[in-house]
Amino acid sequence: MSRVGKLPIPVPPEVTVDIQDHHITVRGPKGTLERDIHPDITVRKNNGALVVERPTDSGRHKALHGLTRALVANMVKGVTEGFQKGLEVRGVGYRAEVRGNKLVMQVGYSHPVELEIPPGLSVEVQTFTPTQENKFLSARLTVRGADKQRLGDWCAEVRRARPADPYKGKGIRYTTEVIHLKPGKTAKSGERK
């Protein structure tokens, strides 16, 4: 049995779950999420928890079992607690701000980069002034939302606007991301004779 798939998903009292054929709707304090699941996998309510079951022990069904359980558990967690990701904008003259429902960034191009914030996500921008210890950190973005997949996809799109440079470290990176800087041309590996 799948170690992830066999775990029951506890449902808090403030969350309601509706299962219609192979469509799940989860409602909670942070919003409503819906998802279609694979027709081979069954999700049912059992004593205040959700149980995910598969028809056979084939490799495909084992994989779908664990995947479906993880997706449904993320839906329940999303509507109760929500998810968040952090991004850092690093670079001299780089800026970020929220205007209406758009994130507007100056990240070294001749024009500002504007990205529309999807419904269900909220973005907070904290700006920094350069200090001796932290010369390049310009802004820190905190993105929150109930849908983990939409949150991750949009954060990847923001990062794609100007990925971190491997030589100076300028650009957009996740707060947990570690950039190993390359030495560049002036660093010599050996002496010439």
Tab-separated table of C-alpha atoms in Angstrom:
chain	number	residue	atom	x	y	z
A	1	MET	CA	0.000	0.000	0.000
A	2	SER	CA	1.176	3.548	-0.698
A	3	ARG	CA	2.620	5.033	2.497
A	4	VAL	CA	1.275	8.484	1.609
A	5	GLY	CA	-2.021	7.279	0.139
A	6	LYS	CA	-3.118	5.142	3.079
A	7	LEU	CA	-3.030	8.017	5.593
A	8	PRO	CA	-6.481	9.444	6.346
A	9	ILE	CA	-6.921	13.199	5.859
A	10	PRO	CA	-8.372	14.850	8.986
A	11	VAL	CA	-11.103	17.380	8.178
A	12	PRO	CA	-11.430	20.290	10.652
A	13	PRO	CA	-14.980	21.171	11.796
A	14	GLU	CA	-15.014	24.498	9.899
A	15	VAL	CA	-14.317	22.741	6.573
A	16	THR	CA	-17.035	21.181	4.410
A	17	VAL	CA	-16.210	18.633	1.729
A	18	ASP	CA	-18.576	17.718	-1.113
A	19	ILE	CA	-17.782	14.671	-3.265
A	20	GLN	CA	-19.809	14.308	-6.489
A	21	ASP	CA	-18.691	11.442	-8.739
A	22	HIS	CA	-15.024	12.337	-9.301
A	23	HIS	CA	-15.243	16.025	-8.406
A	24	ILE	CA	-14.257	17.304	-4.949
A	25	THR	CA	-15.210	20.717	-3.547
A	26	VAL	CA	-13.600	21.879	-0.294
A	27	ARG	CA	-14.930	25.001	1.472
A	28	GLY	CA	-13.300	26.690	4.452
A	29	PRO	CA	-12.454	30.034	6.028
A	30	LYS	CA	-9.783	30.849	3.386
A	31	GLY	CA	-11.986	30.106	0.357
A	32	THR	CA	-13.261	27.319	-1.872
A	33	LEU	CA	-11.175	24.888	-3.935
A	34	GLU	CA	-12.392	22.395	-6.545
A	35	ARG	CA	-10.612	19.547	-8.317
A	36	ASP	CA	-11.412	16.605	-10.563
A	37	ILE	CA	-9.745	13.373	-9.522
A	38	HIS	CA	-8.849	10.342	-11.630
A	39	PRO	CA	-11.843	8.020	-12.222
A	40	ASP	CA	-9.936	4.980	-10.905
A	41	ILE	CA	-9.368	6.525	-7.465
A	42	THR	CA	-12.116	6.756	-4.835
A	43	VAL	CA	-12.351	9.377	-2.073
A	44	ARG	CA	-14.896	8.852	0.699
A	45	LYS	CA	-15.756	10.358	4.075
A	46	ASN	CA	-15.138	8.215	7.147
A	47	ASN	CA	-15.612	9.471	10.750
A	48	GLY	CA	-14.576	13.090	10.198
A	49	ALA	CA	-11.746	12.209	7.830
A	50	LEU	CA	-11.262	11.580	4.124
A	51	VAL	CA	-9.964	8.202	2.949
A	52	VAL	CA	-8.430	7.670	-0.513
A	53	GLU	CA	-8.665	4.169	-2.022
A	54	ARG	CA	-7.364	2.502	-5.175
A	55	PRO	CA	-8.761	-0.495	-7.078
A	56	THR	CA	-5.560	-2.538	-7.656
A	57	ASP	CA	-1.899	-2.698	-6.617
A	58	SER	CA	-0.547	-1.866	-10.060
A	59	GLY	CA	2.223	0.726	-10.241
A	60	ARG	CA	-0.008	3.267	-11.944
A	61	HIS	CA	-2.717	2.979	-9.286
A	62	LYS	CA	-0.143	3.204	-6.477
A	63	ALA	CA	1.200	6.433	-7.974
A	64	LEU	CA	-2.301	7.895	-8.437
A	65	HIS	CA	-3.192	6.858	-4.888
A	66	GLY	CA	-0.405	8.883	-3.273
A	67	LEU	CA	-0.841	11.800	-5.677
A	68	THR	CA	-4.591	12.098	-5.081
A	69	ARG	CA	-4.183	11.912	-1.312
A	70	ALA	CA	-1.533	14.681	-1.399
A	71	LEU	CA	-3.673	16.918	-3.636
A	72	VAL	CA	-6.771	16.534	-1.451
A	73	ALA	CA	-4.731	17.095	1.750
A	74	ASN	CA	-3.306	20.307	0.221
A	75	MET	CA	-6.843	21.462	-0.580
A	76	VAL	CA	-7.941	20.940	3.036
A	77	LYS	CA	-4.814	22.677	4.379
A	78	GLY	CA	-5.201	25.514	1.868
A	79	VAL	CA	-8.752	26.430	2.899
A	80	THR	CA	-7.891	26.283	6.630
A	81	GLU	CA	-4.335	27.680	6.972
A	82	GLY	CA	-3.341	28.718	3.444
A	83	PHE	CA	0.118	28.613	1.869
A	84	GLN	CA	2.798	31.234	1.422
A	85	LYS	CA	6.059	31.692	-0.476
A	86	GLY	CA	8.715	34.362	-0.194
A	87	LEU	CA	10.689	35.987	-3.021
A	88	GLU	CA	13.608	38.424	-2.847
A	89	VAL	CA	14.408	41.108	-5.416
A	90	ARG	CA	18.159	41.827	-5.339
A	91	GLY	CA	20.004	44.428	-7.344
A	92	VAL	CA	20.962	48.099	-7.345
A	93	GLY	CA	17.968	50.103	-8.589
A	94	TYR	CA	15.666	47.065	-8.605
A	95	ARG	CA	12.185	47.765	-7.205
A	96	ALA	CA	8.827	46.060	-6.776
A	97	GLU	CA	5.385	47.386	-5.870
A	98	VAL	CA	1.745	46.369	-6.064
A	99	ARG	CA	-0.522	48.630	-8.140
A	100	GLY	CA	-4.137	47.512	-8.060
A	101	ASN	CA	-4.125	43.858	-9.102
A	102	LYS	CA	-0.672	44.005	-10.755
A	103	LEU	CA	2.853	43.482	-9.495
A	104	VAL	CA	5.117	46.086	-11.125
A	105	MET	CA	8.878	45.470	-11.012
A	106	GLN	CA	11.935	47.381	-12.214
A	107	VAL	CA	14.532	44.640	-12.634
A	108	GLY	CA	17.162	46.036	-14.980
A	109	TYR	CA	15.198	46.234	-18.226
A	110	SER	CA	14.390	49.440	-20.125
A	111	HIS	CA	10.725	48.932	-19.204
A	112	PRO	CA	8.876	47.867	-16.059
A	113	VAL	CA	7.740	44.239	-15.832
A	114	GLU	CA	4.022	44.011	-15.006
A	115	LEU	CA	2.469	40.741	-13.871
A	116	GLU	CA	-1.226	40.369	-13.092
A	117	ILE	CA	-1.918	38.863	-9.673
A	118	PRO	CA	-4.310	35.901	-10.117
A	119	PRO	CA	-7.562	35.868	-8.138
A	120	GLY	CA	-7.144	34.054	-4.838
A	121	LEU	CA	-3.550	35.240	-4.303
A	122	SER	CA	-2.381	38.214	-2.254
A	123	VAL	CA	1.048	39.873	-2.485
A	124	GLU	CA	2.783	41.968	0.157
A	125	VAL	CA	5.924	43.947	-0.729
A	126	GLN	CA	8.471	44.982	1.876
A	127	THR	CA	11.066	47.441	0.527
A	128	PHE	CA	14.589	47.884	1.874
A	129	THR	CA	17.118	50.681	1.709
A	130	PRO	CA	20.725	49.646	1.010
A	131	THR	CA	22.895	49.166	4.099
A	132	GLN	CA	26.550	48.218	4.516
A	133	GLU	CA	25.693	44.577	5.314
A	134	ASN	CA	22.944	44.250	2.742
A	135	LYS	CA	23.761	46.306	-0.354
A	136	PHE	CA	21.661	44.471	-2.914
A	137	LEU	CA	18.386	43.410	-1.209
A	138	SER	CA	15.783	45.791	-2.665
A	139	ALA	CA	12.441	44.146	-1.836
A	140	ARG	CA	10.952	41.041	-0.299
A	141	LEU	CA	7.650	39.675	-1.641
A	142	THR	CA	5.325	37.501	0.424
A	143	VAL	CA	2.736	35.678	-1.696
A	144	ARG	CA	-0.192	34.002	0.055
A	145	GLY	CA	-3.046	31.869	-1.236
A	146	ALA	CA	-5.209	28.813	-0.642
A	147	ASP	CA	-4.316	26.973	-3.884
A	148	LYS	CA	-0.772	25.604	-3.572
A	149	GLN	CA	-0.415	24.863	-7.297
A	150	ARG	CA	-1.540	28.331	-8.444
A	151	LEU	CA	0.728	29.926	-5.821
A	152	GLY	CA	3.788	27.962	-6.969
A	153	ASP	CA	3.111	28.553	-10.667
A	154	TRP	CA	2.745	32.309	-10.223
A	155	CYS	CA	5.868	32.591	-8.033
A	156	ALA	CA	7.822	30.731	-10.737
A	157	GLU	CA	6.497	33.213	-13.308
A	158	VAL	CA	7.669	36.144	-11.148
A	159	ARG	CA	11.107	34.570	-10.723
A	160	ARG	CA	11.315	33.967	-14.485
A	161	ALA	CA	11.124	37.759	-15.076
A	162	ARG	CA	14.796	38.034	-13.953
A	163	PRO	CA	16.389	34.842	-12.570
A	164	ALA	CA	19.308	35.282	-10.176
A	165	ASP	CA	22.634	35.937	-11.908
A	166	PRO	CA	25.276	33.305	-11.026
A	167	TYR	CA	28.129	35.867	-11.013
A	168	LYS	CA	26.779	38.780	-8.931
A	169	GLY	CA	23.624	37.271	-7.431
A	170	LYS	CA	21.355	40.012	-8.807
A	171	GLY	CA	17.799	39.108	-9.812
A	172	ILE	CA	14.769	37.435	-8.252
A	173	ARG	CA	15.127	34.373	-6.047
A	174	TYR	CA	13.117	32.453	-3.480
A	175	THR	CA	13.970	33.368	0.123
A	176	THR	CA	15.038	29.766	0.768
A	177	GLU	CA	17.109	29.550	-2.438
A	178	VAL	CA	20.901	29.496	-2.168
A	179	ILE	CA	22.868	30.916	-5.104
A	180	HIS	CA	26.463	29.685	-5.350
A	181	LEU	CA	28.338	32.506	-7.041
A	182	LYS	CA	30.812	31.664	-9.800
A	183	PRO	CA	34.280	33.208	-9.585
A	184	GLY	CA	34.335	34.996	-12.980
A	185	LYS	CA	37.167	35.624	-15.454
A	186	THR	CA	39.612	37.339	-13.106
A	187	ALA	CA	39.927	34.331	-10.817
A	188	LYS	CA	42.844	32.243	-12.050
A	189	SER	CA	42.957	28.532	-11.495
A	190	GLY	CA	46.731	28.264	-12.077
A	191	GLU	CA	49.700	30.343	-13.082
A	192	ARG	CA	50.960	30.566	-16.651
A	193	LYS	CA	54.588	29.831	-17.440
